[in-house]
């Protein structure tokens, strides 16, 4: 097919087929989604057939999502594939991956990186010396890009924490060629252990800015509150905590769950803000990236952010 049709026609056909499949999957879920067991059985059967399609099975991105080589969805390689936004140069596979990378969820992940970078720039403009802790840092591409542009200089200290050792090796590789990197550290530790430690302040020190972009998409409410308390305890009095979570209005949810077996814990603004209140954090505001798919809870200890209305409001 790809040899007989112009590129734009092939892309149009691929988009038409994939959009049609998404419609079928979405319709089925709306009709039968209450039967969770049946839904999972049907979804697994669909995925088996879906990945038997040559152009799907050859997609490095979809294969990484579906096979979960690190045992979980959204690993550091998957996230950095989304950041780089470069479909595999492989005929029809190129158009399959372009369809995926153009989905609102993937665009929101790229927006998330830019959102965090801008927050770091804002803080650096106000503080010559800056201490940053980045929990569940993954590829930490935002840190590498900030170092490369000079925002993160010798007066900055960044601690990247991730449970996956290979994520740190990968992230350090992104710093190749960046000269001012002496203040960037990588520590292997999982968020659960981090949240239970009593000596985090001694281990990591007080922080001006704490980032946690994608972890809460996988945490239930109880663990999310524990992690929030642990992170908030590390803030300086004028520090800022920024935590991300996918909104329940994510229009790519069907694509992620059916095409990539990638399931998240989505939250609306009130539910997300409620986690902060349960953690004893009242000085916070909800922000969004431009698509509104990713929510950000931005919190401080003083009058650094506008408080979110409480339950009585």
XYZ file of C-alpha atoms in Angstrom:
313
model
C 0.000 0.000 0.000
C 2.705 2.495 1.019
C 4.525 1.961 -2.286
C 1.446 2.772 -4.387
C 0.004 5.762 -2.527
C 1.480 9.197 -1.760
C 2.617 9.727 1.817
C -0.317 11.952 2.772
C -2.757 9.322 1.504
C -1.073 6.578 3.525
C -1.176 8.746 6.645
C -4.828 9.530 6.053
C -5.649 5.844 5.680
C -3.717 4.892 8.832
C -5.438 7.655 10.808
C -8.845 6.524 9.500
C -8.238 2.904 10.508
C -6.904 3.760 13.976
C -9.660 6.287 14.675
C -12.219 3.681 13.629
C -10.724 1.139 16.010
C -10.764 3.679 18.828
C -14.444 4.371 18.172
C -15.230 0.651 18.373
C -13.230 0.271 21.604
C -14.846 3.330 23.145
C -18.354 2.195 22.199
C -17.754 -1.232 23.702
C -16.462 0.255 26.941
C -19.421 2.610 27.248
C -21.874 -0.270 26.766
C -20.185 -2.984 28.812
C -17.671 -1.165 30.993
C -19.503 -1.974 34.216
C -18.546 -5.616 33.809
C -14.883 -5.125 34.667
C -13.907 -8.771 34.285
C -15.500 -9.086 30.854
C -14.005 -5.778 29.776
C -10.486 -6.926 30.656
C -10.953 -10.219 28.799
C -12.153 -8.439 25.666
C -9.401 -5.832 25.917
C -6.736 -8.536 26.176
C -8.156 -10.315 23.124
C -8.202 -7.058 21.205
C -4.598 -6.281 22.122
C -3.451 -9.735 21.030
C -5.005 -9.203 17.595
C -3.939 -5.558 17.450
C -0.271 -6.348 18.042
C -0.373 -9.138 15.485
C -0.753 -6.414 12.840
C 2.700 -5.971 11.320
C 2.833 -2.163 11.464
C 1.709 -2.204 15.101
C 4.065 -4.939 16.250
C 7.009 -3.155 14.616
C 6.332 0.139 16.389
C 9.106 0.700 18.974
C 6.866 3.060 20.937
C 3.762 0.860 21.139
C 5.911 -2.193 21.764
C 7.655 -0.433 24.668
C 4.288 0.530 26.141
C 2.697 -2.880 25.727
C 5.569 -5.211 26.614
C 6.620 -3.207 29.700
C 10.264 -4.354 29.766
C 10.732 -2.715 33.181
C 7.553 -4.256 34.542
C 5.334 -1.180 34.462
C 3.755 1.329 32.110
C 5.234 4.754 31.519
C 8.874 3.820 32.117
C 11.638 6.331 31.471
C 12.222 5.155 27.899
C 8.533 5.450 27.042
C 8.369 8.966 28.465
C 11.481 10.060 26.616
C 10.128 8.658 23.358
C 7.148 10.954 23.875
C 9.435 13.878 24.709
C 11.563 13.338 21.589
C 8.479 12.957 19.397
C 10.304 11.148 16.591
C 8.334 8.353 14.899
C 10.342 5.372 13.692
C 11.378 5.875 10.026
C 9.744 2.638 8.930
C 7.053 3.077 6.299
C 3.549 2.624 7.681
C 4.998 2.371 11.207
C 5.943 6.047 10.915
C 2.288 7.010 10.492
C 1.160 4.701 13.302
C 3.609 6.362 15.686
C 2.751 9.836 14.438
C -0.883 9.083 15.283
C 0.148 8.068 18.811
C 2.561 10.960 19.395
C -0.064 13.455 18.219
C -2.651 12.162 20.707
C -3.626 14.716 23.380
C -2.061 12.617 26.164
C 1.355 12.590 24.485
C 1.137 16.276 23.660
C 0.226 16.943 27.296
C 3.296 15.026 28.482
C 5.479 17.232 26.279
C 3.631 20.290 27.598
C 4.287 19.017 31.117
C 8.024 19.107 30.519
C 7.830 22.687 29.278
C 5.586 23.658 32.208
C 8.164 22.364 34.690
C 11.030 24.053 32.871
C 9.228 27.382 33.032
C 8.607 26.977 36.771
C 12.313 26.317 37.324
C 13.216 29.402 35.276
C 10.836 31.519 37.355
C 12.407 30.327 40.595
C 15.942 30.822 39.268
C 15.110 34.407 38.362
C 14.278 35.050 42.014
C 17.059 33.024 43.625
C 20.736 32.954 42.726
C 21.161 29.639 44.523
C 18.524 26.998 43.944
C 17.992 23.537 45.440
C 15.679 21.222 43.483
C 14.434 17.738 44.280
C 12.882 15.787 41.394
C 11.006 12.676 42.596
C 10.288 9.847 40.120
C 12.518 11.753 37.725
C 12.530 9.209 34.880
C 14.681 10.458 31.998
C 14.932 13.922 33.637
C 15.158 15.481 30.187
C 13.792 18.755 31.530
C 16.808 18.957 33.857
C 19.264 18.224 31.043
C 17.665 20.877 28.837
C 17.714 23.457 31.630
C 21.386 22.700 32.249
C 22.178 22.964 28.558
C 20.492 26.352 28.239
C 22.339 27.624 31.327
C 19.385 28.062 33.677
C 20.861 25.417 35.947
C 24.382 26.571 36.679
C 27.049 25.990 39.322
C 24.805 27.732 41.887
C 22.102 25.085 41.522
C 21.797 21.694 43.153
C 19.436 19.114 41.677
C 18.634 15.736 43.227
C 16.903 13.333 40.842
C 15.315 10.347 42.599
C 14.003 7.323 40.717
C 13.570 3.662 41.630
C 14.970 2.409 38.313
C 18.812 2.299 38.120
C 18.754 2.325 34.326
C 16.750 5.547 34.404
C 19.668 7.265 36.127
C 22.185 5.887 33.649
C 19.970 7.114 30.830
C 19.477 10.549 32.416
C 23.212 10.993 32.982
C 23.748 10.177 29.322
C 21.537 13.123 28.389
C 23.965 15.410 30.226
C 26.845 14.532 27.914
C 28.277 17.746 26.559
C 26.725 19.873 29.299
C 29.612 21.505 31.102
C 27.931 22.832 34.249
C 26.558 19.643 35.738
C 28.464 19.252 38.990
C 25.364 20.060 41.050
C 23.138 17.389 39.453
C 22.875 14.108 41.360
C 20.970 10.872 40.760
C 19.776 8.649 43.593
C 18.111 5.243 43.307
C 15.148 4.988 45.685
C 11.468 4.202 45.250
C 8.766 6.645 46.264
C 7.211 4.287 48.791
C 10.414 3.954 50.790
C 11.037 7.685 50.405
C 7.612 8.500 51.856
C 8.211 6.305 54.913
C 11.668 7.626 55.797
C 12.049 9.850 58.842
C 15.495 11.146 57.883
C 14.782 12.722 54.483
C 15.680 16.203 55.679
C 19.089 14.972 56.833
C 19.601 12.974 53.638
C 18.479 15.553 51.084
C 18.295 18.906 52.844
C 15.640 21.607 52.590
C 14.503 22.370 49.040
C 13.516 25.525 47.177
C 11.609 23.607 44.524
C 10.258 20.050 44.536
C 8.992 18.449 41.330
C 6.959 15.262 41.011
C 5.522 15.173 37.517
C 4.136 11.713 36.762
C 4.206 9.586 39.904
C 0.706 10.394 41.151
C -0.838 8.894 38.007
C -0.018 5.520 39.599
C -0.598 6.147 43.336
C -3.835 5.425 45.167
C -5.092 8.159 47.478
C -3.514 6.783 50.648
C -0.028 6.535 49.171
C -0.416 9.877 47.398
C -1.114 11.581 50.729
C 1.919 9.914 52.331
C 4.181 11.074 49.523
C 2.758 14.600 49.670
C 3.517 14.829 53.384
C 7.058 13.583 52.861
C 7.696 16.047 50.039
C 6.120 19.006 51.809
C 8.287 18.385 54.868
C 11.365 19.064 52.720
C 10.248 22.514 51.541
C 11.946 25.676 52.727
C 9.589 28.295 54.126
C 9.517 30.050 50.750
C 9.722 26.857 48.713
C 7.342 25.522 46.059
C 6.044 21.976 45.572
C 4.719 21.004 42.119
C 2.915 17.687 41.674
C 1.347 16.478 38.425
C -1.641 14.206 37.755
C -3.576 13.345 34.610
C -7.054 14.856 34.553
C -10.113 12.599 34.338
C -10.913 14.555 31.161
C -7.996 12.904 29.338
C -9.365 12.350 25.789
C -6.670 9.745 25.056
C -7.697 7.323 27.768
C -9.178 4.774 25.336
C -6.073 4.911 23.149
C -3.771 4.407 26.118
C -5.707 1.543 27.687
C -6.651 -0.375 24.520
C -3.729 0.319 22.183
C -0.930 0.381 24.778
C -2.274 -1.323 27.930
C -1.315 1.851 29.801
C -3.618 2.571 32.731
C -3.456 5.664 34.918
C -5.273 6.920 37.996
C -7.066 9.979 36.646
C -8.359 12.664 39.019
C -10.542 15.728 38.699
C -9.470 19.033 40.221
C -11.449 18.651 43.430
C -10.239 15.109 44.086
C -6.665 16.128 43.371
C -6.888 19.160 45.657
C -8.421 16.925 48.314
C -5.201 14.911 48.477
C -3.333 18.055 49.494
C -5.909 18.882 52.159
C -5.651 15.361 53.582
C -1.885 15.863 53.728
C -2.407 19.065 55.730
C -1.483 21.358 52.831
C -3.884 24.283 52.428
C -1.754 26.857 50.618
C -2.077 25.537 47.069
C -3.559 26.147 43.660
C -4.398 23.918 40.698
C -2.753 24.803 37.398
C -2.899 23.082 34.003
C -0.794 22.766 30.906
C -2.306 24.322 27.776
C -4.454 21.300 26.820
C -5.889 20.886 30.308
C -5.014 17.175 30.280
C -2.333 17.432 32.976
C -3.166 19.005 36.317
C -0.524 20.488 38.605
C -0.909 21.045 42.305
C 1.349 23.982 43.182
C 1.819 24.360 46.933
C 3.873 26.428 49.350
C 4.325 26.929 53.089
C 3.880 30.672 53.157
C 1.956 33.100 50.962
C 3.801 31.899 47.870
C 0.715 30.564 46.090
C -2.978 31.317 46.094
C -4.856 28.875 48.348
C -7.337 26.487 46.737
C -10.887 26.854 48.156
C -11.601 24.495 51.042
C -14.469 21.990 51.201
C -16.845 24.531 52.660
C -16.404 26.977 49.792
